[in-house]
Coordinates of C-alpha atoms in Angstrom, one line a residue:
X1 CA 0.0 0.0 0.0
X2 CA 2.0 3.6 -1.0
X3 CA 1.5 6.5 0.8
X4 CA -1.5 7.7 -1.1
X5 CA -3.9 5.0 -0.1
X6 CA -2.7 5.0 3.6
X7 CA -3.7 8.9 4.1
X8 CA -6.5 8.0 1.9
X9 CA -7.7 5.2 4.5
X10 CA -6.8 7.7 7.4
X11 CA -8.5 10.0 6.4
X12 CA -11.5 8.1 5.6
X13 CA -11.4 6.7 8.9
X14 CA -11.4 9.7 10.7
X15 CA -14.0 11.2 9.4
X16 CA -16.4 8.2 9.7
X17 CA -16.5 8.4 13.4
X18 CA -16.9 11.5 13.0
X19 CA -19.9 11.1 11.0
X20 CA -21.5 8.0 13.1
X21 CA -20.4 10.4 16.7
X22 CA -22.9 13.1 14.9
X23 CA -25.4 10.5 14.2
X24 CA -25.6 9.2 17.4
X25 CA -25.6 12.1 19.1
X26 CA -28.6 13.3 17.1
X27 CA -30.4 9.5 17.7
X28 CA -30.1 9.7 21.4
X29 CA -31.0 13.5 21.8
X30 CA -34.4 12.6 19.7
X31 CA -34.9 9.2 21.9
X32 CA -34.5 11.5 24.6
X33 CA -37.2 14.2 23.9
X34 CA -39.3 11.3 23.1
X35 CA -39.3 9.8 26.5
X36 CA -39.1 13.5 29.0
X37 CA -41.4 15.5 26.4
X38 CA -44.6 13.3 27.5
X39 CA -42.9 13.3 31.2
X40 CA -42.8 17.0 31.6
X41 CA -46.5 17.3 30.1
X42 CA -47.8 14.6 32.9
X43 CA -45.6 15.5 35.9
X44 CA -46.9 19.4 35.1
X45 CA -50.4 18.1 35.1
X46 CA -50.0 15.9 38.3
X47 CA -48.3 19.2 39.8
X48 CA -45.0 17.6 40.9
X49 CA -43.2 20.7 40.4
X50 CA -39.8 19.4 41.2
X51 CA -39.8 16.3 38.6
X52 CA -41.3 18.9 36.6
X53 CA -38.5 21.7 36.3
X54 CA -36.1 18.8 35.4
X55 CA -37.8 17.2 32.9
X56 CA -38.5 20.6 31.7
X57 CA -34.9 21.6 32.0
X58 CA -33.9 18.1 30.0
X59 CA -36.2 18.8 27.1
X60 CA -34.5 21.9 26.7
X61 CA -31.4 20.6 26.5
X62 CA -32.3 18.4 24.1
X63 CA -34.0 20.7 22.0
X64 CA -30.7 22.7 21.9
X65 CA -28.6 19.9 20.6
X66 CA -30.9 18.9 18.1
X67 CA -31.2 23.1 15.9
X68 CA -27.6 23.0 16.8
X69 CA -27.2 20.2 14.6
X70 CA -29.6 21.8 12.0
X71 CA -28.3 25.2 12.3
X72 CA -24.4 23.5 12.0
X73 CA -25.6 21.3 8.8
X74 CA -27.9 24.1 6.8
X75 CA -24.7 26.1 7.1
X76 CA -21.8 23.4 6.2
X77 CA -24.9 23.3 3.0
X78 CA -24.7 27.2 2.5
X79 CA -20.6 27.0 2.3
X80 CA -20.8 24.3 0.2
X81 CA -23.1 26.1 -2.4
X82 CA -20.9 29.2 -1.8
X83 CA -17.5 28.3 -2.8
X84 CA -19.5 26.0 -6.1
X85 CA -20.6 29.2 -7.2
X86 CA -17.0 30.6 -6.9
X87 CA -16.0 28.0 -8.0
X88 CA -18.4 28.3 -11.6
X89 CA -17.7 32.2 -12.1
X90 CA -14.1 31.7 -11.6
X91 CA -14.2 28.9 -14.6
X92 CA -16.5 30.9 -16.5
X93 CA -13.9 34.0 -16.4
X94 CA -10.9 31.7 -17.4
X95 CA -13.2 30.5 -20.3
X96 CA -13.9 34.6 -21.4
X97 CA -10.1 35.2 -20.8
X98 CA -9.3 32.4 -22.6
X99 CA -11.3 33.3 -25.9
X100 CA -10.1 36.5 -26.3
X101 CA -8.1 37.0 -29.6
X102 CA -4.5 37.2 -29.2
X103 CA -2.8 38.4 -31.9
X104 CA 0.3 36.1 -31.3
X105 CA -2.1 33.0 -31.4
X106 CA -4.5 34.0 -33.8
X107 CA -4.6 36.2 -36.8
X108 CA -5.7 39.9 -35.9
X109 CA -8.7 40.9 -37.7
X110 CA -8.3 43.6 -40.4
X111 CA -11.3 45.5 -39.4
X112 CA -9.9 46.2 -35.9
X113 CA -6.6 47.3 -37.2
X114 CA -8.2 49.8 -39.8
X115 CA -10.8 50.9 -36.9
X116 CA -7.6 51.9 -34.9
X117 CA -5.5 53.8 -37.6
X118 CA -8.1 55.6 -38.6
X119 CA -8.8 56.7 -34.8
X120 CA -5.5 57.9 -34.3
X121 CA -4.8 59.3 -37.9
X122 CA -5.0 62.5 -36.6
X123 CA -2.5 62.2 -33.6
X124 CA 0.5 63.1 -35.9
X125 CA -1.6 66.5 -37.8
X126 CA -1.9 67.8 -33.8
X127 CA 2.3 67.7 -33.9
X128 CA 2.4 70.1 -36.1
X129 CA 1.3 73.1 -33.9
X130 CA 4.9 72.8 -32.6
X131 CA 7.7 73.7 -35.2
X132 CA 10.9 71.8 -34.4
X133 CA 12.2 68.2 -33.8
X134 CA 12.3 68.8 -30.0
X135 CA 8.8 70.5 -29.5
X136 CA 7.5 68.1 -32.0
X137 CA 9.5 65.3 -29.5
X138 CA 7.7 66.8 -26.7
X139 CA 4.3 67.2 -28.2
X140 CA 4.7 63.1 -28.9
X141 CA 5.6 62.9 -25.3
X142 CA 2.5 64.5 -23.7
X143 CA 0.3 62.3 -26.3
X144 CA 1.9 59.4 -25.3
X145 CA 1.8 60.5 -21.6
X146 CA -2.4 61.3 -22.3
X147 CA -3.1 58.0 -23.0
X148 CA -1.1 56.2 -20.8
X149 CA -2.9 58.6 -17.8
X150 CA -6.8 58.3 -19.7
X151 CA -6.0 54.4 -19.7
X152 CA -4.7 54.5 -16.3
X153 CA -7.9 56.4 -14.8
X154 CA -10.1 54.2 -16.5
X155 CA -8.5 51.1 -15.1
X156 CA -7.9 49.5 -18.4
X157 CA -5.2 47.0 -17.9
X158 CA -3.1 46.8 -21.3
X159 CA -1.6 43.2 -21.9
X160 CA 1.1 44.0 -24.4
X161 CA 0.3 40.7 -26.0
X162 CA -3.1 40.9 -26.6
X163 CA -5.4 43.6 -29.0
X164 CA -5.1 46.6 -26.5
X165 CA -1.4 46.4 -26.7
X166 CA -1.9 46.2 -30.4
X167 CA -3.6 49.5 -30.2
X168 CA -1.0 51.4 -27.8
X169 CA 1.7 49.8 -30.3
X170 CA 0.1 51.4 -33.6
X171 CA -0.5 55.1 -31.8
X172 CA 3.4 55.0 -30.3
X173 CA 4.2 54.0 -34.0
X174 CA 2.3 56.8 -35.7
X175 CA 3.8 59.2 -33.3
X176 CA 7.3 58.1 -33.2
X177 CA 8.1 57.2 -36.7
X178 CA 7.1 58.7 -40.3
X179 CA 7.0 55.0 -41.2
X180 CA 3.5 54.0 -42.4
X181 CA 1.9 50.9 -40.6
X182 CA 0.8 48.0 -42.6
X183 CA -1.2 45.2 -41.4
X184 CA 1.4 42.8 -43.1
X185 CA 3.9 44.1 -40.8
X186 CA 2.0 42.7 -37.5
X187 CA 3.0 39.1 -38.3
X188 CA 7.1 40.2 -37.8
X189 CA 5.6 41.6 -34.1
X190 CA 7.3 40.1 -31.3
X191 CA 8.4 41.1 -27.5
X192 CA 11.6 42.7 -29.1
X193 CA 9.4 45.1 -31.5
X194 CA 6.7 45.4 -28.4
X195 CA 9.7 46.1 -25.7
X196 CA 10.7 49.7 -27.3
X197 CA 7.4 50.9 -27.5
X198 CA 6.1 49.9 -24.2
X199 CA 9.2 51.7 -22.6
X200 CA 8.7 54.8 -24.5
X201 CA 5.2 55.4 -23.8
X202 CA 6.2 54.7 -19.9
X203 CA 9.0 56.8 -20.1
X204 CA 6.5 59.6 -21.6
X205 CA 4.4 59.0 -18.6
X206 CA 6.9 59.6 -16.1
X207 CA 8.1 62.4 -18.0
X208 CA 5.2 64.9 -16.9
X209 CA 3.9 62.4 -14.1
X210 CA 6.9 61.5 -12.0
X211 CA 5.8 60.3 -8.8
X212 CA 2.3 61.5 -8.6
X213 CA -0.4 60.2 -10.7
X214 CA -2.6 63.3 -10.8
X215 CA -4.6 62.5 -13.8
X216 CA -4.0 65.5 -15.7
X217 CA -4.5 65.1 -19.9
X218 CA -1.1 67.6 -20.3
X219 CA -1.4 68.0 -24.3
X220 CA -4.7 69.2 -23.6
X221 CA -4.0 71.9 -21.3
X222 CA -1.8 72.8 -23.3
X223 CA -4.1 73.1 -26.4
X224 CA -6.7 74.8 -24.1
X225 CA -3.9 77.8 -24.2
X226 CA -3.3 77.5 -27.9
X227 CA -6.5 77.1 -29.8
X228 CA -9.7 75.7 -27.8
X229 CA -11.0 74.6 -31.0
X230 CA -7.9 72.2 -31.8
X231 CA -8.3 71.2 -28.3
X232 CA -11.7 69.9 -28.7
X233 CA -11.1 68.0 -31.6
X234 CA -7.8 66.2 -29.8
X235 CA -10.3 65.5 -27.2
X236 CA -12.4 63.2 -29.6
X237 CA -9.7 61.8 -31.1
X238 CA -8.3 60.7 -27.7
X239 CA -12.1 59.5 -27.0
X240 CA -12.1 57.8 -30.4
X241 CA -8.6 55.8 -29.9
X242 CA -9.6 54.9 -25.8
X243 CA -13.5 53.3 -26.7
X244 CA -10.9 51.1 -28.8
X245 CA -8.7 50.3 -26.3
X246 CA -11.4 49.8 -24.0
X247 CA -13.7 47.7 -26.1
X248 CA -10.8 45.2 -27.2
X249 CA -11.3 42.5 -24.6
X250 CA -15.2 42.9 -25.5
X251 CA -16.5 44.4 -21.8
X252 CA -16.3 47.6 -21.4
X253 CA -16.3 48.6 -17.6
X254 CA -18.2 50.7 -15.3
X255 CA -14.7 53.2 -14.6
X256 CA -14.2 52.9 -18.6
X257 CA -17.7 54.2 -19.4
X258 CA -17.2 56.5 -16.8
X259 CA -14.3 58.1 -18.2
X260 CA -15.1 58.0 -21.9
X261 CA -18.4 59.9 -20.8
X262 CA -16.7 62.7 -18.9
X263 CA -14.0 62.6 -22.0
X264 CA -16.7 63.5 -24.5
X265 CA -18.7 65.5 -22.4
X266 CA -15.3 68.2 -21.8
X267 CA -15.3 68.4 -25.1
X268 CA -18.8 68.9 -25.6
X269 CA -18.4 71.9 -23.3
X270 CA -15.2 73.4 -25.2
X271 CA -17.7 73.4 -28.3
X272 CA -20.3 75.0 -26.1
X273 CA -17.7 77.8 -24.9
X274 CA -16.7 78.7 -28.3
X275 CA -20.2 79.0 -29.6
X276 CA -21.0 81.4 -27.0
X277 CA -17.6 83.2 -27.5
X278 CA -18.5 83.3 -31.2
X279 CA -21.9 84.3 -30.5
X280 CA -20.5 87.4 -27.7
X281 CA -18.4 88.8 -30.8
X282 CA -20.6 88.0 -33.7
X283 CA -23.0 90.5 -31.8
X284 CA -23.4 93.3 -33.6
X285 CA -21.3 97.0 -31.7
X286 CA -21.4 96.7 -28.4
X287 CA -17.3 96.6 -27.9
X288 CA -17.0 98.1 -24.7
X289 CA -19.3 95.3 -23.1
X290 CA -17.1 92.6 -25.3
X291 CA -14.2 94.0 -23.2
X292 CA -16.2 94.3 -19.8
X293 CA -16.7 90.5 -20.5
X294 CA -13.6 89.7 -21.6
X295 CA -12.0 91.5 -18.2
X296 CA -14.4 89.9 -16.0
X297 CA -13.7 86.4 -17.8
X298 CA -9.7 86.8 -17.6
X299 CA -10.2 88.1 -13.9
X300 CA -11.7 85.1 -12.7
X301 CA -9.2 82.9 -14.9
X302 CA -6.7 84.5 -12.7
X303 CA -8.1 83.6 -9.1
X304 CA -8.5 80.5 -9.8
X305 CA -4.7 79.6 -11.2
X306 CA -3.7 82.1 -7.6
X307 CA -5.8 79.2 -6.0
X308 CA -4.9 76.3 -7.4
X309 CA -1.0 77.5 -6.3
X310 CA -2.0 77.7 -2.7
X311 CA -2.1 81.7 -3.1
X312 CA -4.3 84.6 -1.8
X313 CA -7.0 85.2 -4.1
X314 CA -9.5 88.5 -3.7
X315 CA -13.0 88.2 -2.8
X316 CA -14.7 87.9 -6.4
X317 CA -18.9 88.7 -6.8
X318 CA -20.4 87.2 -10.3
X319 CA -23.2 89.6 -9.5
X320 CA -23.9 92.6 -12.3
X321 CA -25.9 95.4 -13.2
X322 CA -26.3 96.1 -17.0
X323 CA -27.6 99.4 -17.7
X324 CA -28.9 101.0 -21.0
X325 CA -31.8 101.7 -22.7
X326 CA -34.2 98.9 -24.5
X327 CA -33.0 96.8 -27.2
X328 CA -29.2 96.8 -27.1
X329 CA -28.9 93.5 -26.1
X330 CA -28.6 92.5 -22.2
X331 CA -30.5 89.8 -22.2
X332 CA -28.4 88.2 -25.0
X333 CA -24.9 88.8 -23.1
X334 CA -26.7 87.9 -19.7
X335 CA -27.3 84.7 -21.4
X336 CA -23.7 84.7 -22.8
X337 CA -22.5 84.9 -19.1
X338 CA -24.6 82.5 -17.5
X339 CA -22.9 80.1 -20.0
X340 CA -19.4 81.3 -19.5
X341 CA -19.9 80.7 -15.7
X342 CA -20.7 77.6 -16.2
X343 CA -17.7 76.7 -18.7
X344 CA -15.4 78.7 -15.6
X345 CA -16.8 76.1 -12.9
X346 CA -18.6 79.3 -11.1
X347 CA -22.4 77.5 -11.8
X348 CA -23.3 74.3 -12.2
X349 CA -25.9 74.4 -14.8
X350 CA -25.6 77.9 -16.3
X351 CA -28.9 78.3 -17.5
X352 CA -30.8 81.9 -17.6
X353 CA -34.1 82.8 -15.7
X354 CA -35.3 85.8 -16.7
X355 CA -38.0 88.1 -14.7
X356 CA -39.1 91.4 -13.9
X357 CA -41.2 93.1 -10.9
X358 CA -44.2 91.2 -12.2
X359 CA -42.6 88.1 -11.4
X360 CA -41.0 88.9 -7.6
X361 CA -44.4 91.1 -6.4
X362 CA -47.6 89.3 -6.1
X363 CA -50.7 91.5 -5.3
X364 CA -51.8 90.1 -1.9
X365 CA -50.1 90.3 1.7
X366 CA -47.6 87.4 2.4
X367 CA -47.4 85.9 -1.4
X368 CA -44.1 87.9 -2.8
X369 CA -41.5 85.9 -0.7
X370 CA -43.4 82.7 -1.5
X371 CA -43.4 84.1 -5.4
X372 CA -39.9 85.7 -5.3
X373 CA -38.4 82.6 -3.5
X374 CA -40.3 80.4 -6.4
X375 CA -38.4 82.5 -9.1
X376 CA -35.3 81.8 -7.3
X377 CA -35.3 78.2 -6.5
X378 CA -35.5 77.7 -10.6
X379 CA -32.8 80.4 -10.9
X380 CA -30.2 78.3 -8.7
X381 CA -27.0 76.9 -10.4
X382 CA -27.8 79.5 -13.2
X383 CA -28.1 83.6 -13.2
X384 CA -31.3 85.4 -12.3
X385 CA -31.9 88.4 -15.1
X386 CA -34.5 90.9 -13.2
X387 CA -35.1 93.3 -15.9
X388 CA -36.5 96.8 -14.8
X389 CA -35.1 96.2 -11.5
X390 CA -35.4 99.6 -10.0
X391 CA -39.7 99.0 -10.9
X392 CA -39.4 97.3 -7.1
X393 CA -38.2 100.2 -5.3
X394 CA -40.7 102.6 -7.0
X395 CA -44.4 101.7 -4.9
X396 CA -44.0 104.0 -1.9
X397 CA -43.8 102.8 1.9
X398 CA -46.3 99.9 1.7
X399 CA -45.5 98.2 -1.5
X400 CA -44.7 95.1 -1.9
X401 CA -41.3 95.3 -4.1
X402 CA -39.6 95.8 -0.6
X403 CA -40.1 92.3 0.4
X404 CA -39.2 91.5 -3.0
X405 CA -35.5 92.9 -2.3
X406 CA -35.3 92.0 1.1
X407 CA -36.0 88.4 0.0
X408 CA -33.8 88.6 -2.7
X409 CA -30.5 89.8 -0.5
X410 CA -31.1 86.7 1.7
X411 CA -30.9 83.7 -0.7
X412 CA -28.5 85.9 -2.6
X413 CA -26.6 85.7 1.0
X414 CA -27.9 81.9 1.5
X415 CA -27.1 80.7 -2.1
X416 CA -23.8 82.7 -3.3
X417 CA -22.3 79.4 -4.5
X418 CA -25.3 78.9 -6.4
X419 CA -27.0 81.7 -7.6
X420 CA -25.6 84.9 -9.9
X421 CA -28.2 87.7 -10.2
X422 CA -28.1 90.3 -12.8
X423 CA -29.6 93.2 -12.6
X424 CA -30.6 95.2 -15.8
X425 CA -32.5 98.6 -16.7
X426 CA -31.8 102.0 -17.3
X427 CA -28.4 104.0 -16.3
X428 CA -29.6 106.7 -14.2
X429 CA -32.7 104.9 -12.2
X430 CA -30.4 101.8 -11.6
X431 CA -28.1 103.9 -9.8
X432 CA -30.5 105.5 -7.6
X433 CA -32.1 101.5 -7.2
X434 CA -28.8 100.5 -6.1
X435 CA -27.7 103.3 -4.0
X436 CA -31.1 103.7 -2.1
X437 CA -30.1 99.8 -0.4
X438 CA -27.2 98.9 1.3
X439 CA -27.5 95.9 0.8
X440 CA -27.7 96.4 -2.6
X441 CA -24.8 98.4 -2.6
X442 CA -22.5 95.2 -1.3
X443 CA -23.1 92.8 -3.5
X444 CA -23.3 95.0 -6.5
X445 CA -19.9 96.4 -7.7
X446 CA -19.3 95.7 -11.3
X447 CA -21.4 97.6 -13.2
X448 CA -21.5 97.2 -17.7
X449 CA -23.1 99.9 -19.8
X450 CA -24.8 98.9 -23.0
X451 CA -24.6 102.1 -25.4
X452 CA -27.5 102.8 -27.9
X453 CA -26.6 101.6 -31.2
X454 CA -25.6 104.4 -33.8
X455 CA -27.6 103.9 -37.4
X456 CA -24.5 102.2 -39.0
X457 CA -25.3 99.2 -36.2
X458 CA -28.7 99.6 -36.4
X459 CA -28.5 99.0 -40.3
X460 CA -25.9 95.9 -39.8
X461 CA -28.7 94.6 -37.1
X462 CA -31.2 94.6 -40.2
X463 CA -28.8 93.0 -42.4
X464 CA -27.9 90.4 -40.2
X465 CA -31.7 89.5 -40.2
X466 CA -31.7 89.5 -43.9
X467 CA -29.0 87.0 -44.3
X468 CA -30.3 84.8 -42.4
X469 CA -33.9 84.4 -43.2
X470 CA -32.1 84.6 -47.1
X471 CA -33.3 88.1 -48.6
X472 CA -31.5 91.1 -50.0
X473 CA -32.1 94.4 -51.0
X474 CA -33.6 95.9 -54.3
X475 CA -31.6 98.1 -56.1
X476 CA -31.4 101.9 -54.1
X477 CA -33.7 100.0 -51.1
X478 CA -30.9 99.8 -48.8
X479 CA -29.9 103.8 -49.2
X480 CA -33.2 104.7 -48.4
X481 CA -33.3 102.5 -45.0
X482 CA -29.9 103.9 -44.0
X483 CA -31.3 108.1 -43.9
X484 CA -34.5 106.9 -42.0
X485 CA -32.1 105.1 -39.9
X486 CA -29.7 108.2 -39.6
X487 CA -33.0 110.6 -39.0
X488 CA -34.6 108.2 -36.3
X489 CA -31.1 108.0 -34.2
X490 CA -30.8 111.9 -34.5
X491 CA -34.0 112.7 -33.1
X492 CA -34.5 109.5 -30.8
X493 CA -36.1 109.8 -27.1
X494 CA -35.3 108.1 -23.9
X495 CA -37.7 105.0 -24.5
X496 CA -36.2 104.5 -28.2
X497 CA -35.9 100.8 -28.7
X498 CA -32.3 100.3 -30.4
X499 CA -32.2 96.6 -31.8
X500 CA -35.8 95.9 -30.7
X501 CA -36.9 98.6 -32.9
X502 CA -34.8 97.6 -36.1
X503 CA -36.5 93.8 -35.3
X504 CA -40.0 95.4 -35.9
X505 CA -39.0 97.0 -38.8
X506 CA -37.9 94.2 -40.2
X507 CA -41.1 92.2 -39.5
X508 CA -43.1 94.3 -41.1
X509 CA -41.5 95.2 -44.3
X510 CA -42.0 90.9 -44.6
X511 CA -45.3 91.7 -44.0
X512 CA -45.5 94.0 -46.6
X513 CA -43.5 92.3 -49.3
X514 CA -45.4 89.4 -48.7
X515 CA -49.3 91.7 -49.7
X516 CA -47.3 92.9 -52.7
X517 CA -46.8 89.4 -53.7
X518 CA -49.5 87.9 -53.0
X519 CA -51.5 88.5 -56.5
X520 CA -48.6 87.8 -58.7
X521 CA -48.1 84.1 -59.8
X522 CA -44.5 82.2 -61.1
X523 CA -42.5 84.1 -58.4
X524 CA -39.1 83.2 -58.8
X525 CA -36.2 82.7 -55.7
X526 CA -35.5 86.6 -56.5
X527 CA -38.3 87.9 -56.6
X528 CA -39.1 86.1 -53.2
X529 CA -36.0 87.1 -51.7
X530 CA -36.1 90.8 -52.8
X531 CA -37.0 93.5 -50.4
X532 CA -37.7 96.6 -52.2
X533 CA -38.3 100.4 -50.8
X534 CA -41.8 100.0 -51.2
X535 CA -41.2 97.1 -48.5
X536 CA -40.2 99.3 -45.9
X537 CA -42.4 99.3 -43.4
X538 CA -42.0 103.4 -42.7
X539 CA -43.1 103.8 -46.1

């Protein structure tokens, strides 16, 4: 007998007594309760109270012992069933792992190797922004180090020998050689081609990493200094190239979702800051506002690179009053920097509530906090726009636009991480507005004056309209528009409407191009398009 079989047969016989002990044990606890279980019922009923509390206290016992045995057994059954199912996932994951495709033990497929070139085709064009063999070096460098620190954060564990290393190998190549890649050239792939571009996009990590992992994507900052527009589009192209990487072993975490998400959504917000930065100076006049913008903007930029240094930073309000007459355009910047608030990290959702007295003052006793606080809580994480503000102060002693204010300097106090108010009307009555508080007076300092539009603006304003709803003006119909223009600025009032009045000119000359068109038939595109002077709605 070898030594096999004898700890075979000891252990066998150890555990059979072990086994027969726990039968018994259970037999004679059961024969037990049988016999003291109708004892303990009769003595009870005789009333022999002493023979009673023992049989009593024997049944008991023997209770005990026997759920000991079921509670020990259902949970020997639960461990059992436990590690089985361990057991099952763990074989099922080294089946998965098993089938993926490695491209040493089975031919890649071409499909995955175009998706990838064509993903990181434009990785090389984004080099070009630096002119030299050294910044070009370092531009590689802090692509490299990108993806290494995107692939990092996303937990995406790269096997060198498998299709995500296949994708890391083909960007390093692109970046690091003018040699084109063709799939040909994957069969001559072996740990001595791998080995040089593994170290060199490791090396690139450490480069801008060193000992901290911090996470930072440092070809994008850079770009964000350089040209926002080129950034966003290095941002897809990194999203492109990592839902690759990520999808190569066919699951796609949680933390890789997560971070592909927030990848896209960044530069979904670049494209959002650039519209509204195109929209700010596609605007028509309005220059010094565009530079009261761009100061506040740069200002804030500022603080918070003196913050992120550990420095002293000065106490910054987002709060405004715009001042002007009607029509030059305050609610359209207001929106402009409710979105750039939120592109600066100031508000979370950067949206635009707009309101006036009629809003913030209800008509009965005890209803305008309720109302104003209403107004409010949908204004949070965005920028309140009361238009006409000083209308709150102007009701005497008993009206209710006091509450208003009073309730609006509280959440204002309550809410300053959440909540930018602009307040908007005209120059000379929101000065007296502001000054006649002062409470008013501490949270408003930066103050941004919209001047009335001269008739040059005023004629660009109509044009702009024209282009885009695709007319254009008859011959001599666009002379004639400009000297009404140039007679109407001249001998404008106070209450003169600037942009809003150009708008409903414009309006109704369609109106009346459209009843001298009516009764003709075959119109062509010009004659639809063409405004003529008898269009002109001051005609």
């Amino acid at each position: 007998m070898n030594t096999t079989q004898k700890t075979e047969k000891t252990t066998s016989s150890k555990q059979v007594p072990n086994a027969n002990s726990g039968c018994k044990g259970i037999m004679l606890a059961l024969l037990l309760l049988s016999f003291f279980l109708p004892c303990t019922i009769f003595v009870w009923i005789v009333g022999y109270v002493g023979e009673a509390v023992v049989c009593t206290l024997i049944t008991v016992i023997c209770i005990g012992v026997l759920f000991a045995y079921y509670n020990k057994d259902r949970k020997k059954d639960a461990t059992t069933e436990l590690k089985a199912l361990e057991e099952k996932h763990k074989q099922q994951e080294a089946e998965r792992i098993a089938a993926l495709p490695n491209y040493f033990d089975i031919k890649i497929q071409e499909d995955f190797f175009n998706e990838v070139k064509k993903s990181i085709a434009p990785f090389p064009a984004f080099m070009q922004i630096a002119k030299g063999t050294d910044a070009q070096r370092r531009a590689r460098n802090m692509i490299l180090s990108d993806i290494k620190t995107a692939l990092t954060e996303m937990k995406t564990s790269c096997d060198w020998n498998k299709k995500e290393g296949l994708a890391l190998y083909m960007a390093t190549n692109a970046l690091n050689s003018n040699e084109e890649l063709e799939y040909g050239m994957l069969k001559s792939l072996n740990d001595e081609t791998l080995q040089p571009a593994e170290e060199l996009i490791n090396s690139s990590y450490d480069i801008f990493h060193k000992d901290k992992d911090n996470g930072k994507l440092v070809f994008a900052d850079l770009l964000q200094s350089y040209d926002r527009d080129i950034q966003r589009r290095y941002l897809i192209v990194l999203y492109r190239f990592l839902s690759i990487a990520a999808k190569a072993d066919e699951v796609v975490t949680k933390q890789e979702t997560a971070y592909l998400k927030n990848l896209i959504a960044r530069a979904k917000a670049i494209e959002e800051s650039i519209a509204l930065r195109n929209e700010l100076d596609s605007l028509v006049g309005l220059a010094p506002v565009k530079n009261e913008i761009q100061t506040l903007t740069n200002f804030i930029k500022i603080q918070q690179k003196r913050a992120e240094q550990g420095m002293k930073t000065s106490p910054m309000s987002y709060h405004c009053v715009f001042t002007g007459s009607p029509g030059t355009g305050k609610t359209t910047v207001a929106r402009i920097v409710a979105g750039i608030y939120k592109e600066l990290g100031i508000l979370k959702k950067g949206h635009l509530i707009e309101t006036d007295r009629a809003g913030l003052v209800a008509e009965y006793i005890g209803q305008t906090a309720v109302q104003t606080n209403s107004i409010i809580d949908k204004a949070l994480d965005g920028v309140l726009f009361i238009d006409e503000a000083y209308s709150l102060a102007n009701g005497g002693e008993n009206d209710y636009g006091k509450e208003a204010i009073a309730t609006l300097l509280k959440r204002m106090e309550d809410n300053r991480d959440r909540l930018a108010v602009i307040l908007a009307g005209y120059t000379d009555e929101m000065k007296r507005f502001i000054d006649s508080n002062p409470g008013l007076q501490s949270r408003f300092s930066r103050y941004i004056e919209f001047p009335d539009y001269t008739a040059d603006e005023l004629l660009q304003i109509f044009e702009v309209n024209m282009r885009k709803y695709d007319y254009h003006f008859g011959e001599g119909t666009k002379e004639v528009l400009q000297q009404y223009l140039e007679k109407t600025v001249a001998n404008k009032d106070a209450n003169f409407g600037n942009g809003r009045f150009v708008r409903n000119i414009f309006e109704k000359t369609l109106e009346h191009q459209a009843n001298r068109l009516a009764p003709e038939s075959n119109l062509t595109t010009h004659r639809l398009s063409e405004i003529t002077t008898s269009d002109l709605a001051f005609i």
